[in-house]
C-alpha cells in the first residue's frame, strides 16, 4: 500500500480532552484494519501556539509522541517537562499526559496509539 500525501485525511479541530485552542490531525494510517487491530492512531499532529492537548489517562492503550519541530510543555503524570525536536514521549497504559505548545512555532509531532 502507498498513501500519497494528497490522500491523507486532514482535520482541524478543537484541542481534545478539555484542551485549549486547536490542533490539526493528518491520518498516516486509518486505524483498523490498516493497523492490523494493534492500534487506533498513527498520525501527524500539529498543536498551534497557545493551544494545548488536555491531560488525559490512557486505559487499554499507550501513546507515543515523536516531536518533529516546535517547543512544548509535556505533562507526564503531573511532572512537567519541556520537549522539542527529536524528543520522544511515551505514555503507558493506565498513565496520563498532555501537551501544550509554548513557542511561537507550532509543535509538529507523530502520534502513535497502540492497544495494550
XYZ file of C-alpha atoms in Angstrom:
116
model
C 0.000 0.000 0.000
C 1.124 3.525 -0.740
C -0.758 6.560 0.509
C 0.137 9.804 -1.221
C 0.216 12.993 0.831
C -2.812 14.245 -1.091
C -4.789 11.187 0.098
C -4.293 11.751 3.834
C -7.371 12.842 5.739
C -6.669 16.180 7.455
C -8.915 17.502 10.230
C -8.517 20.790 12.108
C -10.488 20.615 15.342
C -10.716 21.930 18.890
C -7.926 20.620 21.122
C -9.159 17.401 22.762
C -9.579 16.478 26.442
C -10.737 19.923 27.565
C -7.687 21.415 25.927
C -7.216 24.962 24.698
C -7.225 26.216 21.100
C -6.995 23.958 18.060
C -4.966 21.118 16.606
C -4.715 19.547 13.161
C -4.540 15.768 12.721
C -3.413 14.140 9.474
C -4.012 10.391 9.411
C -0.969 8.396 8.291
C -2.784 5.089 8.775
C -6.516 4.927 9.419
C -6.656 2.664 12.477
C -8.301 -0.702 11.880
C -7.797 -2.556 9.629
C -4.715 -0.684 8.384
C -3.017 -1.048 11.771
C -3.810 -4.783 11.901
C -6.013 -4.316 15.008
C -2.892 -3.364 17.036
C -3.642 0.336 17.365
C -6.020 3.155 16.574
C -3.887 6.196 15.714
C -0.812 6.797 13.601
C -0.925 10.445 12.677
C 0.877 13.713 12.131
C -0.457 16.206 14.662
C 0.026 19.967 14.843
C -0.532 21.819 18.121
C -0.731 25.545 17.426
C 0.861 28.305 19.537
C -1.268 28.907 22.612
C -3.032 25.554 22.164
C -2.892 22.537 24.445
C -3.998 18.897 24.322
C -5.568 18.454 27.755
C -4.316 15.959 30.321
C -5.912 12.547 29.874
C -5.420 8.947 31.038
C -4.800 6.065 28.631
C -6.825 2.981 29.528
C -6.166 -0.095 27.389
C -3.656 1.628 25.140
C -0.393 3.593 25.110
C 0.614 6.729 23.226
C 3.975 7.818 21.889
C 4.807 11.286 20.550
C 7.819 11.904 18.319
C 8.373 15.664 18.247
C 9.358 16.918 14.794
C 9.536 20.661 15.495
C 8.450 23.361 17.918
C 8.620 23.545 21.704
C 6.112 22.045 24.075
C 5.331 21.646 27.753
C 4.648 17.936 28.294
C 2.670 16.805 31.337
C 3.967 13.333 32.234
C 1.628 12.193 35.027
C 1.922 15.572 36.725
C 5.630 16.090 36.031
C 6.068 18.990 33.611
C 8.959 18.751 31.126
C 9.872 20.899 28.130
C 10.147 18.933 24.870
C 11.405 19.811 21.407
C 12.514 18.446 18.043
C 13.866 14.893 18.265
C 12.340 14.149 21.686
C 10.101 11.118 22.216
C 7.456 10.849 24.918
C 5.712 7.651 25.987
C 2.501 7.298 27.981
C 1.937 3.720 29.162
C -1.498 2.153 29.730
C -3.003 3.494 32.954
C -0.864 6.646 32.876
C -1.730 10.172 31.752
C -0.281 13.008 29.716
C -0.970 16.304 27.969
C 0.965 18.707 25.719
C 0.937 22.499 25.350
C 2.671 24.459 22.589
C 4.839 27.079 24.329
C 6.683 28.709 21.448
C 5.770 30.922 18.530
C 6.119 27.927 16.201
C 3.550 25.076 16.226
C 4.520 21.729 17.709
C 4.585 19.172 14.890
C 4.643 15.548 16.009
C 3.915 11.991 15.026
C 1.431 10.351 17.408
C 1.069 6.579 17.724
C -1.589 4.888 19.871
C -1.225 1.129 20.300
C -3.528 -1.236 22.164
C -2.205 -2.789 25.379
